[in-house]
Amino acid sequence: MVDESSVSDPRGDQPGRWTLVAMILCSGIVFLQSTVINVALPSLGRDLEAGLSGLQWIVDGYILTLSALLILGGSLGDRYGRRRVMIVGLVGFGVTSIACGLAPSTRWLIGARVLQGVAGALLVPGSLAIIRDVYTDREVRGEAIGQWSGWSGVVTVIGPLVGGWLVDNLSWRWIFLVSVPLIAAAVCLMLSRVPESRAEDPPERLDWLGGALVTLGLGGIAYGLIEGPVVGWSAVGVLIALVGGVTSLVLFPFVEARKDEPMVPLRLFRSRNFTGANLTTLGVYFALQGTSFFVVLYLQNVVGYSALIAGLVLAPTSLLLLVLSPVFGRLSGEHGARLFMTVGPLVCAAGLLLFTRLSPDAEFWREVLPATIVFGLGMSVTVAPLTDTVMSAVSDRYSGVAAAVNNVSSRVAGLLAVAGLGVVVSLSFRAAVATRTEDLSLSPPASEAIEEVEREPTGAFDVAELPPRAEEAVLSSYTVAFHRAMIVCAAMAAIGGGMAALMVRDQKSRREVESRLR
């Protein structure tokens, strides 16, 4: 996944380089499983007979536990040692990856993905915290974080390309099994090359109640948004989930404020930079995850791309992240992050609006590629300055928690994107189909086929029973729904840039940061 010789060491020493390689590998494995799944969704949906809600749970089950437990994972690393906790996470990730690859049913796969997210929550926050410990100079650390961001971004985008080849030539099961040798290599590096790292003043008790509230809150909202379009918004289970989820999240800050050692020290949010960077993260990563999910579905199920070609669509973004993230990380360290965090999301939004030009007859070079390049350029401008701002806005004591909070922001954004955009796509698609087919004289088999398509709006249409005009109506309806999803993504990215412009200020001295958090 990562060639050690291709990762430059900003400090100039070999141990620092190996540490950076190990951290890129550990976090990259987690990010890989966040995106590689997207190209396999049509294939595993057919094999396991999973509709839209099943596909959403396969994606969101992983994001849910990863999001909810990241902060606890960071606290565990701060207390017991980040290297030790990350090794436990790697072993757990390997076991659950095998379980995913052997899944005989949709429920099995969802359960294994949920456990895979638990293991992933032990990996990501420690990787950034260890980089921060190793690279103490802010400018050099900005370049190191830029390399971490660039390679992690490359992994998340190359993942669909590799996954597409595996799906087309072997099976969707291999997108999970391919992680196992990478995990073994990461464990060897962690044991032999990475020094132990922990917080100087770690928490004596872990905040399990806070973790439970976050899990119930995110899980309830995700359940309601995913199942609402399927069983109805007035269904008792949906209402209980939504009300319980919102209530849990509302209670969370009040519970945290009363604890001596909370999971999330609320004092962190006194920093405008920390709060602004996390709000920017919510907007930008909502757009990223929503785009990854629905663009790949649209290209495979409507335009007719293979899994490999659909994965290849995002390759230009990986190249831009690899080349430009270290550059913008260094520029952010020299000149401040606010400009980059403002302009980058706006460029992302422009790229997402270009995706609204796609149609069932979309041409790669004229319509798909320009949108991908513009979107990738915006992500390259944004990611490294954003990450460096989060890590520089807090004192060393809270570095693990800060990394976890920011990763939670990105995962929660993805969770809400898949669940929330599913509602947008479902409602838009069904309304458009009803409008476009109401004047058509359809045979009973064709009417039944239309009803089946409306129940599972994934874009995977069985049009064998449909006359040409009905087929055209169905495809154009899904295109309308897809375009609306991209507009929502563009709006969220632009809002993220606006939050950066309003709240982020170019970094002050470390002494000022620490005095603010006392």
XYZ file of C-alpha atoms in Angstrom:
518
model
C 0.000 0.000 0.000
C 2.781 2.423 0.955
C 6.279 2.294 -0.512
C 8.677 3.335 2.287
C 11.148 4.812 -0.173
C 8.481 7.103 -1.615
C 7.657 8.660 1.742
C 10.121 11.458 2.482
C 11.055 12.063 6.103
C 10.663 15.756 6.965
C 12.994 15.317 9.954
C 15.631 13.612 7.858
C 16.077 10.475 10.010
C 15.216 6.859 9.273
C 13.179 6.152 12.446
C 10.938 9.112 11.660
C 10.375 7.840 8.147
C 9.423 4.349 9.348
C 7.044 5.830 11.917
C 5.368 7.900 9.223
C 5.061 4.856 6.944
C 3.509 2.814 9.758
C 0.979 5.526 10.589
C 0.010 5.930 6.944
C -0.462 2.178 6.662
C -2.570 1.882 9.830
C -4.912 4.749 9.027
C -4.956 3.863 5.337
C -6.378 0.408 6.085
C -9.287 2.024 7.935
C -9.893 4.610 5.209
C -9.664 1.894 2.553
C -12.621 0.036 4.024
C -14.612 3.275 4.119
C -14.521 3.712 0.344
C -13.596 0.422 -1.345
C -17.027 -0.915 -0.433
C -18.742 1.539 -2.777
C -17.663 -0.124 -6.042
C -18.809 -3.517 -4.730
C -22.300 -2.411 -3.715
C -24.083 -3.347 -6.970
C -22.393 -6.780 -7.025
C -22.958 -7.729 -3.390
C -26.453 -6.247 -3.589
C -27.277 -8.790 -6.292
C -25.522 -11.706 -4.565
C -26.996 -11.054 -1.111
C -30.307 -9.596 -2.377
C -29.780 -6.348 -0.474
C -31.963 -3.362 -1.374
C -31.083 0.297 -0.846
C -31.547 0.120 2.935
C -29.345 -2.991 3.089
C -26.615 -1.278 1.087
C -26.862 1.800 3.292
C -26.450 -0.328 6.434
C -23.442 -2.146 4.979
C -21.781 1.255 4.584
C -23.186 2.992 7.664
C -22.813 0.070 10.082
C -19.055 0.457 9.748
C -19.143 4.253 9.923
C -21.480 4.187 12.941
C -19.223 2.308 15.357
C -16.106 3.913 13.904
C -17.602 7.353 14.567
C -19.059 6.626 17.978
C -15.953 4.951 19.427
C -13.125 6.983 17.901
C -12.930 9.299 20.902
C -12.844 6.368 23.314
C -10.162 4.837 21.098
C -8.103 8.016 21.404
C -8.569 8.041 25.188
C -7.509 4.397 25.432
C -4.343 5.212 23.521
C -3.623 8.240 25.700
C -3.952 6.097 28.825
C -2.553 2.665 27.936
C -0.158 3.555 25.120
C -1.038 4.395 21.544
C 1.154 1.735 19.939
C -0.302 -1.000 22.183
C -3.901 0.000 21.494
C -3.258 0.276 17.755
C -1.813 -3.248 17.623
C -4.965 -4.579 19.312
C -7.007 -2.679 16.743
C -5.001 -4.135 13.855
C -5.570 -7.708 15.047
C -9.295 -7.070 15.500
C -9.502 -5.428 12.080
C -7.900 -8.480 10.482
C -10.337 -10.908 12.120
C -13.399 -8.863 11.188
C -12.147 -8.368 7.621
C -12.058 -12.143 7.221
C -15.581 -12.339 8.680
C -16.777 -9.766 6.110
C -15.154 -11.683 3.259
C -16.914 -14.910 4.284
C -20.342 -13.335 4.873
C -23.188 -15.628 3.701
C -25.963 -13.034 4.116
C -26.663 -9.317 4.357
C -27.212 -9.474 8.124
C -23.915 -11.294 8.650
C -22.067 -8.707 6.576
C -23.692 -5.789 8.416
C -22.758 -7.352 11.777
C -19.169 -7.941 10.704
C -18.917 -4.386 9.399
C -20.156 -3.044 12.734
C -17.365 -4.955 14.550
C -14.851 -3.869 11.927
C -15.687 -0.263 12.783
C -15.005 -0.976 16.473
C -11.498 -2.190 15.594
C -10.909 0.767 13.290
C -11.718 3.179 16.108
C -8.539 2.024 17.873
C -6.307 2.900 14.909
C -6.936 6.347 13.470
C -6.640 8.734 16.463
C -3.365 7.150 17.582
C -1.760 7.589 14.181
C -2.078 11.383 14.179
C -1.095 11.645 17.841
C 2.100 9.639 17.245
C 3.003 11.823 14.242
C 2.547 14.856 16.446
C 4.871 13.386 19.099
C 7.562 12.518 16.560
C 7.480 15.803 14.618
C 7.565 18.669 17.106
C 8.426 21.581 14.770
C 5.131 23.011 13.468
C 6.254 23.598 9.878
C 7.864 20.161 9.640
C 4.830 18.593 11.292
C 2.595 20.315 8.739
C 4.547 18.657 5.938
C 4.396 15.263 7.691
C 0.639 15.598 8.200
C 0.403 16.619 4.551
C 2.091 13.359 3.562
C -0.196 11.423 5.930
C -3.239 13.193 4.460
C -2.010 12.736 0.900
C -1.260 9.030 1.216
C -4.403 8.385 3.233
C -6.376 10.162 0.541
C -4.610 8.150 -2.149
C -5.531 4.939 -0.356
C -9.170 5.924 -0.119
C -9.335 6.724 -3.836
C -7.079 3.969 -5.198
C -9.120 1.580 -3.066
C -12.156 1.733 -5.386
C -9.853 1.165 -8.375
C -8.330 -1.975 -6.851
C -11.745 -2.981 -5.544
C -13.264 -2.596 -8.995
C -10.651 -4.927 -10.483
C -11.275 -7.473 -7.727
C -15.052 -7.313 -8.201
C -14.820 -7.666 -11.988
C -12.225 -10.464 -12.000
C -12.662 -12.332 -8.695
C -15.439 -11.479 -6.236
C -16.620 -8.677 -3.993
C -15.417 -10.808 -1.062
C -11.803 -10.008 -1.933
C -12.221 -6.311 -1.167
C -12.228 -7.351 2.491
C -9.716 -10.188 2.346
C -7.099 -8.034 0.575
C -6.655 -6.056 3.807
C -5.307 -9.062 5.732
C -1.702 -9.049 4.378
C -1.581 -5.262 4.749
C -2.618 -5.618 8.377
C 0.100 -8.220 8.956
C 2.710 -5.827 7.539
C 1.410 -3.008 9.742
C 1.669 -5.169 12.875
C 5.304 -6.029 12.055
C 6.146 -2.342 11.590
C 4.412 -1.346 14.802
C 6.281 -3.974 16.825
C 9.707 -3.291 15.346
C 9.867 0.380 14.334
C 7.341 2.545 16.181
C 8.073 3.899 19.680
C 5.404 3.806 22.358
C 3.511 7.054 22.874
C 1.025 8.151 25.537
C -0.331 11.346 27.059
C 1.631 12.896 29.919
C -1.518 13.244 32.033
C -3.953 10.577 30.753
C -7.502 10.203 32.118
C -7.838 7.886 35.110
C -11.330 6.758 34.119
C -12.833 6.255 30.695
C -16.163 7.875 29.881
C -18.256 4.855 28.928
C -21.544 6.720 29.479
C -20.499 9.381 26.985
C -19.567 6.698 24.480
C -22.947 5.008 24.944
C -24.840 8.270 24.390
C -22.938 8.988 21.169
C -23.513 5.445 19.900
C -27.244 5.534 20.694
C -27.582 9.016 19.242
C -25.889 8.328 15.929
C -27.401 4.851 15.652
C -30.925 6.104 16.273
C -30.679 8.889 13.713
C -29.083 6.575 11.137
C -31.779 3.934 11.673
C -34.566 6.471 11.306
C -33.157 8.040 8.131
C -32.414 4.694 6.474
C -35.569 2.803 7.423
C -38.006 5.735 7.215
C -38.313 5.682 3.404
C -38.757 1.873 3.514
C -41.307 1.277 6.303
C -42.784 4.776 6.565
C -41.933 7.806 8.658
C -44.844 7.175 11.026
C -43.676 3.664 11.919
C -43.205 3.260 15.674
C -39.644 1.949 15.355
C -38.604 4.873 13.159
C -40.127 7.468 15.492
C -38.561 5.886 18.589
C -35.164 5.730 16.878
C -35.237 9.359 15.717
C -36.502 10.757 19.031
C -34.121 8.578 21.044
C -31.176 9.470 18.827
C -31.765 13.209 19.011
C -32.376 13.024 22.775
C -29.120 11.117 23.350
C -27.087 13.673 21.414
C -28.769 16.580 23.218
C -27.971 14.977 26.585
C -24.346 14.321 25.655
C -22.856 17.810 26.323
C -24.773 18.128 29.627
C -23.428 14.761 30.808
C -19.911 15.675 29.707
C -20.022 19.026 31.505
C -20.665 17.258 34.838
C -17.769 14.809 34.541
C -14.298 15.356 35.968
C -12.731 13.432 33.058
C -15.163 13.624 30.133
C -14.705 11.754 26.873
C -14.766 15.116 25.084
C -13.424 18.019 27.174
C -15.840 20.788 26.240
C -13.090 23.345 26.840
C -11.609 22.273 23.499
C -14.440 24.085 21.753
C -13.382 27.390 23.305
C -10.862 27.465 20.465
C -12.404 29.076 17.398
C -9.941 27.193 15.220
C -10.844 23.823 16.685
C -14.587 24.429 16.416
C -14.357 25.991 12.966
C -12.143 23.217 11.604
C -14.574 20.547 12.798
C -17.534 22.357 11.255
C -15.600 22.570 8.001
C -14.883 18.842 8.299
C -18.596 18.080 8.618
C -19.399 19.936 5.399
C -16.507 18.691 3.283
C -16.669 15.048 4.325
C -20.446 14.948 3.942
C -19.808 15.901 0.333
C -16.973 13.391 -0.070
C -18.807 10.363 1.299
C -22.104 11.210 -0.368
C -20.360 11.632 -3.709
C -18.392 8.390 -3.369
C -21.557 6.417 -2.566
C -23.956 7.759 -5.186
C -21.579 8.538 -8.063
C -20.341 4.946 -8.134
C -23.912 3.566 -7.969
C -25.001 5.885 -10.776
C -22.057 5.132 -13.031
C -22.447 1.359 -12.668
C -26.229 0.956 -12.562
C -27.355 3.758 -14.899
C -24.454 4.706 -17.171
C -23.307 1.073 -17.399
C -19.672 1.292 -16.256
C -17.934 -1.794 -14.936
C -16.764 -1.824 -11.314
C -13.168 -1.255 -12.488
C -14.024 1.747 -14.666
C -16.244 3.216 -11.937
C -13.303 2.945 -9.543
C -10.993 4.484 -12.133
C -13.190 7.572 -12.251
C -11.805 8.722 -8.884
C -8.142 8.037 -9.743
C -7.374 11.665 -10.751
C -8.358 12.730 -7.243
C -5.790 10.332 -5.785
C -3.016 11.792 -7.918
C -3.926 15.340 -6.923
C -3.989 14.407 -3.231
C -0.623 12.663 -3.471
C 1.113 15.543 -5.241
C -0.577 18.570 -3.699
C -1.458 17.680 -0.082
C 2.156 17.979 1.194
C 2.505 21.262 -0.698
C -0.605 22.787 0.846
C 0.320 21.362 4.243
C 3.638 23.220 4.065
C 2.014 26.417 2.771
C -0.514 26.252 5.580
C 2.298 25.979 8.112
C 3.997 29.039 6.611
C 1.040 31.314 5.834
C -1.901 30.062 7.885
C -4.760 27.718 7.031
C -7.779 30.001 6.771
C -7.461 30.869 3.079
C -6.935 27.251 2.023
C -9.796 25.986 4.208
C -12.105 28.595 2.688
C -11.193 28.270 -0.981
C -10.756 24.471 -1.035
C -14.365 23.586 -0.097
C -15.703 26.109 -2.614
C -13.668 24.425 -5.353
C -15.077 21.072 -4.158
C -18.590 22.507 -4.490
C -17.864 23.613 -8.066
C -16.717 20.086 -8.937
C -19.862 18.590 -7.422
C -22.068 20.898 -9.452
C -20.263 19.643 -12.564
C -21.521 16.147 -11.677
C -25.055 17.414 -12.363
C -24.127 17.334 -16.064
C -24.073 13.518 -15.964
C -26.770 11.618 -17.854
C -27.337 7.945 -18.794
C -25.228 8.648 -21.905
C -22.460 10.506 -20.039
C -19.054 10.646 -21.719
C -16.045 10.131 -19.470
C -13.755 12.766 -20.994
C -16.327 15.542 -21.399
C -18.510 15.153 -18.298
C -17.085 12.761 -15.694
C -13.360 13.633 -15.748
C -13.684 17.453 -15.409
C -15.942 17.062 -12.367
C -13.521 14.604 -10.771
C -10.479 16.841 -11.344
C -12.114 19.972 -9.937
C -13.425 18.083 -6.920
C -10.020 16.469 -6.317
C -8.263 19.835 -6.536
C -10.591 21.230 -3.881
C -9.943 18.270 -1.554
C -6.181 18.639 -2.048
C -6.315 22.297 -1.036
C -8.440 21.540 2.034
C -7.383 18.326 3.784
C -3.848 18.964 5.083
C -4.472 22.567 6.301
C -7.678 21.406 7.990
C -5.963 18.518 9.804
C -3.020 20.662 10.861
C -5.384 23.326 12.203
C -7.163 20.791 14.404
C -3.932 19.366 15.802
C -2.356 22.799 16.357
C -5.406 24.283 18.082
C -5.022 22.183 21.265
C -2.287 21.495 23.788
C -0.222 18.314 23.689
C -2.300 16.775 26.479
C -5.377 16.655 24.249
C -3.764 15.656 20.960
C -5.259 12.151 20.933
C -8.734 13.398 21.824
C -8.487 16.224 19.260
C -7.555 13.787 16.499
C -10.429 11.541 17.537
C -12.957 14.396 17.598
C -11.956 15.478 14.105
C -12.166 11.936 12.796
C -15.562 11.590 14.454
C -16.640 14.741 12.615
C -15.598 13.254 9.273
C -17.236 9.873 9.991
C -20.450 11.411 11.313
C -20.557 13.493 8.145
C -20.267 10.310 6.085
C -22.900 8.553 8.182
C -25.367 11.393 7.715
C -24.508 11.706 4.021
C -25.320 8.089 3.170
C -28.447 8.049 5.340
C -29.675 11.553 4.553
C -28.970 11.517 0.829
C -30.748 8.168 0.671
C -33.875 10.035 1.737
C -33.281 12.708 -0.923
C -32.729 10.108 -3.640
C -35.699 7.934 -2.587
C -38.221 10.772 -2.400
C -36.965 12.505 -5.554
C -36.866 9.283 -7.552
C -40.338 8.102 -6.567
C -41.889 11.489 -7.262
C -40.193 11.727 -10.660
C -41.208 8.177 -11.643
C -44.842 8.832 -10.682
C -44.899 12.008 -12.768
C -43.185 10.517 -15.807
C -45.227 7.300 -15.982
C -48.732 8.535 -15.067
C -49.697 9.094 -18.727
C -48.192 5.826 -20.002
C -50.361 2.812 -20.761
C -48.429 0.010 -19.086
C -49.123 -3.703 -19.093
C -49.589 -5.419 -15.683
C -46.032 -6.869 -15.766
C -44.614 -3.439 -16.608
C -46.616 -1.808 -13.795
C -45.323 -4.394 -11.334
C -41.764 -3.762 -12.518
C -42.223 -0.008 -11.970
C -43.524 -0.649 -8.449
C -40.517 -2.848 -7.686
C -38.146 -0.166 -8.951
C -39.833 2.439 -6.719
C -39.401 0.230 -3.634
C -35.630 -0.138 -4.114
C -34.250 3.013 -5.803
C -30.621 1.899 -6.145
C -30.410 2.521 -9.883
C -30.125 -1.249 -10.519
C -33.207 -1.516 -12.715
C -34.563 -4.673 -14.296
C -36.043 -3.133 -17.419
C -36.779 -6.381 -19.266
C -40.527 -5.898 -18.806
C -40.554 -2.197 -19.605
C -41.356 -0.582 -22.954
C -38.796 1.957 -24.218
C -40.705 5.027 -22.982
C -41.077 3.571 -19.483
C -37.405 2.623 -19.407
C -36.469 6.162 -20.420
C -38.765 7.560 -17.699
C -37.125 5.392 -15.023
C -33.567 6.279 -16.050
C -34.332 10.004 -16.292
C -36.032 9.876 -12.875
C -32.977 8.381 -11.240
C -30.841 11.001 -12.975
C -32.997 13.741 -11.431
C -32.577 12.131 -8.000
C -28.811 11.814 -8.472
C -28.492 15.452 -9.528
C -30.368 16.597 -6.416
C -28.034 14.553 -4.238
C -25.028 16.243 -5.853
C -26.568 19.690 -5.297
C -26.992 18.894 -1.596
C -23.356 17.732 -1.453
C -22.195 20.938 -3.136
C -24.184 23.032 -0.672
C -22.633 21.188 2.289
C -19.106 21.697 0.940
C -19.758 25.411 0.431
C -21.129 25.706 3.972
C -17.923 24.062 5.214
C -15.865 26.719 3.454
C -18.066 29.426 4.918
C -17.499 28.082 8.432
C -13.737 28.283 7.888
C -13.956 31.868 6.664
C -16.056 32.910 9.653
C -14.307 31.058 12.454
C -10.745 30.004 11.619
C -7.925 32.381 12.394
C -4.308 31.857 11.447
C -2.601 29.960 14.264
C -1.261 31.851 17.253
C 1.549 30.768 19.507
C 1.457 27.501 21.396
C 1.530 29.442 24.701
C -1.701 31.238 23.770
C -3.360 27.959 22.791
C -2.458 26.301 26.075
C -3.523 29.296 28.178
C -6.935 29.279 26.503
C -7.473 25.636 27.435
C -6.540 25.933 31.129
